[in-house]
mmCIF file of C-alpha atoms in Angstrom:
data_model
loop_
_atom_site.group_PDB
_atom_site.id
_atom_site.type_symbol
_atom_site.label_atom_id
_atom_site.label_comp_id
_atom_site.label_asym_id
_atom_site.label_seq_id
_atom_site.Cartn_x
_atom_site.Cartn_y
_atom_site.Cartn_z
ATOM 1 C CA MET A 1 -14.777 31.510 -47.299
ATOM 2 C CA SER A 2 -13.279 29.169 -50.114
ATOM 3 C CA LEU A 3 -10.230 27.296 -48.932
ATOM 4 C CA ARG A 4 -8.588 25.380 -50.665
ATOM 5 C CA LEU A 5 -5.497 23.028 -50.622
ATOM 6 C CA ALA A 6 -2.063 25.524 -51.893
ATOM 7 C CA HIS A 7 0.643 22.096 -51.505
ATOM 8 C CA ILE A 8 2.465 19.020 -49.843
ATOM 9 C CA VAL A 9 6.022 19.337 -48.918
ATOM 10 C CA PHE A 10 7.422 16.058 -48.461
ATOM 11 C CA GLN A 11 11.133 16.156 -46.144
ATOM 12 C CA THR A 12 12.880 13.565 -47.931
ATOM 13 C CA ASN A 13 16.802 12.385 -48.382
ATOM 14 C CA ASN A 14 15.855 11.258 -51.734
ATOM 15 C CA LEU A 15 14.983 14.457 -53.526
ATOM 16 C CA GLU A 16 16.109 13.503 -57.070
ATOM 17 C CA ALA A 17 14.305 10.377 -56.856
ATOM 18 C CA MET A 18 11.017 12.156 -55.686
ATOM 19 C CA ARG A 19 10.937 15.579 -58.108
ATOM 20 C CA ASP A 20 11.471 12.309 -60.683
ATOM 21 C CA PHE A 21 8.701 10.498 -59.757
ATOM 22 C CA TYR A 22 6.471 13.046 -58.755
ATOM 23 C CA MET A 23 7.355 14.294 -61.626
ATOM 24 C CA ALA A 24 6.552 11.685 -64.204
ATOM 25 C CA LEU A 25 3.264 10.385 -61.935
ATOM 26 C CA LEU A 26 1.948 13.938 -62.043
ATOM 27 C CA GLY A 27 3.409 15.622 -65.389
ATOM 28 C CA ALA A 28 4.622 18.433 -63.726
ATOM 29 C CA THR A 29 7.712 20.887 -64.529
ATOM 30 C CA VAL A 30 10.038 22.484 -62.141
ATOM 31 C CA VAL A 31 10.005 25.991 -60.863
ATOM 32 C CA PHE A 32 12.147 25.777 -58.176
ATOM 33 C CA GLU A 33 15.047 23.748 -56.878
ATOM 34 C CA ASN A 34 18.358 23.738 -55.216
ATOM 35 C CA ASP A 35 20.618 21.404 -53.620
ATOM 36 C CA MET A 36 18.015 21.575 -50.734
ATOM 37 C CA MET A 37 14.926 22.143 -52.063
ATOM 38 C CA CYS A 38 12.770 21.293 -55.127
ATOM 39 C CA PHE A 39 9.771 22.586 -55.965
ATOM 40 C CA ILE A 40 7.030 21.818 -58.897
ATOM 41 C CA THR A 41 4.012 21.982 -60.714
ATOM 42 C CA TYR A 42 1.435 20.356 -62.657
ATOM 43 C CA ASP A 43 -1.105 23.779 -62.903
ATOM 44 C CA ASP A 44 -1.409 27.209 -62.223
ATOM 45 C CA GLU A 45 -0.536 27.591 -58.858
ATOM 46 C CA HIS A 46 3.260 28.488 -58.527
ATOM 47 C CA HIS A 47 3.851 25.278 -56.420
ATOM 48 C CA ARG A 48 1.670 22.158 -55.643
ATOM 49 C CA VAL A 49 4.390 19.572 -54.803
ATOM 50 C CA ALA A 50 7.630 20.734 -52.947
ATOM 51 C CA PHE A 51 10.865 18.986 -51.545
ATOM 52 C CA MET A 52 12.977 19.855 -48.472
ATOM 53 C CA LYS A 53 16.413 17.574 -47.787
ATOM 54 C CA VAL A 54 16.978 17.692 -44.213
ATOM 55 C CA PRO A 55 20.931 17.962 -43.565
ATOM 56 C CA GLY A 56 22.199 14.284 -41.764
ATOM 57 C CA GLY A 57 18.255 12.714 -41.823
ATOM 58 C CA SER A 58 17.379 9.645 -42.724
ATOM 59 C CA ASN A 59 14.654 8.261 -44.829
ATOM 60 C CA GLU A 60 14.390 5.055 -42.753
ATOM 61 C CA ARG A 61 11.162 4.653 -40.558
ATOM 62 C CA PRO A 62 10.238 1.882 -37.603
ATOM 63 C CA PRO A 63 7.781 -0.238 -38.893
ATOM 64 C CA ASN A 64 4.290 0.485 -38.379
ATOM 65 C CA SER A 65 5.414 4.226 -37.488
ATOM 66 C CA VAL A 66 2.748 7.057 -37.730
ATOM 67 C CA GLY A 67 3.412 9.796 -40.682
ATOM 68 C CA LEU A 68 1.801 10.570 -43.853
ATOM 69 C CA MET A 69 -0.362 7.775 -45.775
ATOM 70 C CA HIS A 70 -1.063 8.912 -49.434
ATOM 71 C CA SER A 71 -1.433 12.296 -50.904
ATOM 72 C CA ALA A 72 -4.256 12.186 -53.811
ATOM 73 C CA PHE A 73 -4.897 13.852 -56.664
ATOM 74 C CA THR A 74 -7.366 14.014 -59.116
ATOM 75 C CA PHE A 75 -8.039 14.089 -62.455
ATOM 76 C CA PRO A 76 -10.780 15.436 -64.758
ATOM 77 C CA ASP A 77 -12.313 11.779 -66.371
ATOM 78 C CA LEU A 78 -11.642 7.927 -66.164
ATOM 79 C CA GLY A 79 -9.999 8.718 -70.036
ATOM 80 C CA ASP A 80 -7.196 11.516 -68.057
ATOM 81 C CA LEU A 81 -6.721 8.614 -65.421
ATOM 82 C CA LEU A 82 -6.118 5.356 -67.713
ATOM 83 C CA SER A 83 -3.661 7.669 -70.165
ATOM 84 C CA ARG A 84 -1.540 8.207 -67.292
ATOM 85 C CA TYR A 85 -1.407 5.266 -66.202
ATOM 86 C CA GLY A 86 -0.619 3.825 -69.162
ATOM 87 C CA GLU A 87 2.523 6.657 -69.243
ATOM 88 C CA LEU A 88 3.293 5.412 -66.366
ATOM 89 C CA ASN A 89 3.165 2.336 -66.860
ATOM 90 C CA ALA A 90 5.031 2.369 -70.522
ATOM 91 C CA LYS A 91 8.217 4.060 -68.428
ATOM 92 C CA GLY A 92 8.021 1.067 -65.280
ATOM 93 C CA ILE A 93 6.102 2.960 -62.890
ATOM 94 C CA THR A 94 3.357 0.100 -61.932
ATOM 95 C CA PRO A 95 0.323 0.220 -59.232
ATOM 96 C CA THR A 96 0.916 -0.721 -55.487
ATOM 97 C CA ALA A 97 -3.070 -0.740 -55.548
ATOM 98 C CA PRO A 98 -5.581 -0.172 -58.097
ATOM 99 C CA ILE A 99 -9.129 0.227 -55.871
ATOM 100 C CA GLN A 100 -12.197 1.046 -56.867
ATOM 101 C CA HIS A 101 -13.336 2.916 -53.579
ATOM 102 C CA GLY A 102 -17.572 3.657 -55.023
ATOM 103 C CA PRO A 103 -16.972 7.328 -54.349
ATOM 104 C CA THR A 104 -13.375 7.371 -56.540
ATOM 105 C CA THR A 105 -11.197 4.683 -58.645
ATOM 106 C CA SER A 106 -8.300 5.158 -57.736
ATOM 107 C CA ILE A 107 -4.936 3.704 -58.140
ATOM 108 C CA TYR A 108 -1.963 4.103 -55.925
ATOM 109 C CA TYR A 109 1.443 4.314 -56.248
ATOM 110 C CA ARG A 110 4.030 3.874 -54.178
ATOM 111 C CA ASP A 111 7.463 6.954 -54.500
ATOM 112 C CA PRO A 112 10.403 6.290 -53.764
ATOM 113 C CA ASP A 113 10.272 6.917 -50.086
ATOM 114 C CA GLY A 114 7.634 4.380 -49.457
ATOM 115 C CA CYS A 115 4.431 6.786 -49.286
ATOM 116 C CA LEU A 116 1.186 6.611 -51.002
ATOM 117 C CA ALA A 117 0.552 8.782 -53.788
ATOM 118 C CA GLU A 118 -3.428 8.770 -55.082
ATOM 119 C CA LEU A 119 -4.960 8.832 -58.523
ATOM 120 C CA GLN A 120 -8.776 9.386 -58.678
ATOM 121 C CA ILE A 121 -11.013 10.544 -60.313
ATOM 122 C CA ASP A 122 -15.035 11.239 -59.106
ATOM 123 C CA ASN A 123 -17.210 8.796 -59.352
ATOM 124 C CA PHE A 124 -19.988 10.684 -58.632
ATOM 125 C CA ALA A 125 -20.950 13.858 -60.099
ATOM 126 C CA THR A 126 -22.099 16.426 -56.632
ATOM 127 C CA ALA A 127 -19.961 15.969 -53.034
ATOM 128 C CA GLN A 128 -22.928 15.371 -51.648
ATOM 129 C CA ALA A 129 -23.910 12.486 -53.752
ATOM 130 C CA ALA A 130 -20.131 10.708 -52.708
ATOM 131 C CA THR A 131 -21.095 11.474 -49.211
ATOM 132 C CA ASP A 132 -24.713 9.813 -49.373
ATOM 133 C CA TYR A 133 -22.418 6.730 -50.956
ATOM 134 C CA MET A 134 -20.246 6.495 -48.083
ATOM 135 C CA HIS A 135 -23.245 6.928 -46.006
ATOM 136 C CA SER A 136 -24.665 3.844 -48.100
ATOM 137 C CA ASP A 137 -24.715 0.148 -46.118
ATOM 138 C CA ALA A 138 -22.322 -1.418 -48.581
ATOM 139 C CA TYR A 139 -19.507 1.691 -47.921
ATOM 140 C CA ILE A 140 -19.946 1.743 -44.516
ATOM 141 C CA GLU A 141 -19.811 -2.862 -44.963
ATOM 142 C CA ASP A 142 -16.189 -1.763 -47.203
ATOM 143 C CA PRO A 143 -15.194 1.388 -47.326
ATOM 144 C CA LEU A 144 -12.237 0.752 -48.995
ATOM 145 C CA GLY A 145 -13.492 -1.461 -51.811
ATOM 146 C CA PRO A 146 -12.537 -4.306 -54.278
ATOM 147 C CA VAL A 147 -8.917 -4.235 -55.712
ATOM 148 C CA PHE A 148 -9.496 -3.995 -59.535
ATOM 149 C CA ASP A 149 -7.047 -4.982 -63.174
ATOM 150 C CA PRO A 150 -6.068 -0.925 -64.666
ATOM 151 C CA GLU A 151 -5.327 -2.943 -67.808
ATOM 152 C CA ARG A 152 -8.635 -4.576 -67.543
ATOM 153 C CA MET A 153 -10.545 -1.774 -66.904
ATOM 154 C CA GLN A 154 -8.556 0.520 -70.012
ATOM 155 C CA GLU A 155 -9.489 -2.359 -72.202
ATOM 156 C CA ALA A 156 -12.965 -1.959 -71.551
ATOM 157 C CA TRP A 157 -13.023 1.729 -71.559
ATOM 158 C CA GLN A 158 -11.788 1.633 -74.947
ATOM 159 C CA ALA A 159 -14.287 -0.944 -75.785
ATOM 160 C CA GLY A 160 -17.010 1.311 -74.899
ATOM 161 C CA ILE A 161 -18.396 -0.345 -72.067
ATOM 162 C CA PRO A 162 -20.501 2.684 -70.868
ATOM 163 C CA LEU A 163 -19.194 4.863 -67.491
ATOM 164 C CA ASP A 164 -21.933 4.083 -65.267
ATOM 165 C CA THR A 165 -20.174 0.388 -65.499
ATOM 166 C CA LEU A 166 -16.851 0.630 -65.531
ATOM 167 C CA LEU A 167 -17.422 3.543 -62.503
ATOM 168 C CA THR A 168 -18.885 0.928 -60.576
ATOM 169 C CA ARG A 169 -17.697 -1.525 -57.717
ATOM 170 C CA GLU A 170 -19.622 -4.861 -59.234
ATOM 171 C CA TRP A 171 -17.537 -4.198 -62.394
ATOM 172 C CA ALA A 172 -14.179 -3.599 -60.497
ATOM 173 C CA ALA A 173 -15.459 -6.979 -58.433
ATOM 174 C CA GLU A 174 -15.430 -9.084 -61.494
ATOM 175 C CA CYS A 175 -11.912 -8.838 -61.722
ATOM 176 C CA ASP A 176 -10.844 -8.476 -57.631
ATOM 177 C CA GLN A 177 -7.400 -9.128 -57.448
ATOM 178 C CA GLU A 178 -5.824 -10.998 -54.604
ATOM 179 C CA PRO A 179 -4.327 -9.318 -52.340
ATOM 180 C CA SER A 180 -6.681 -7.609 -50.709
ATOM 181 C CA ALA A 181 -7.207 -3.676 -50.931
ATOM 182 C CA ILE A 182 -6.104 -3.297 -47.075
ATOM 183 C CA ALA A 183 -2.547 -5.406 -47.714
ATOM 184 C CA ARG A 184 -2.184 -3.695 -50.589
ATOM 185 C CA LEU A 185 -2.050 -0.275 -49.350
ATOM 186 C CA SER A 186 -0.561 -1.293 -45.700
ATOM 187 C CA GLY A 187 2.243 -1.942 -47.410
ATOM 188 C CA MET A 188 1.942 -6.652 -46.632
ATOM 189 C CA ALA A 189 1.817 -6.657 -50.787
ATOM 190 C CA GLY A 190 3.102 -5.593 -53.822
ATOM 191 C CA MET A 191 1.293 -5.303 -57.049
#
């Protein structure tokens, strides 16, 4: 069986703001839209992300409530990820938490409803290699990894620093930023 995720639907009363944010984040286009819903896509799927307005609903959530923490979107390589980072930065969309997890290099953004959207690349050539890393002592001791400076990574990448250096926790730790990854992801701190 070949199963794959088809789409994500967000319930929101900020339909226009959410549409605009995810279109910028993903380089997406609108497939269908009316007053109650909007479908967007960035690839060959007829819709990857959708937004549904709930009449009379509220976007207010009590602190520490449960729900979606984040969605994640994988780019083919570091150049594409950093290019999107630069495009978003130029539009005033700044990351909440750039984290070198180990299996992925990830840049998290907070959407207009407060959910996190992760833009990432895979750091290993195979899923098995990533899984093996997740069973390593280094990952078990720190499953989140260090926060890094995406500007510094972009400069290092453009300067020709090898990928096998840039895509490591060791490189990220050299420019580790405060506050911690957990503080940034939990919403206790911003960037």
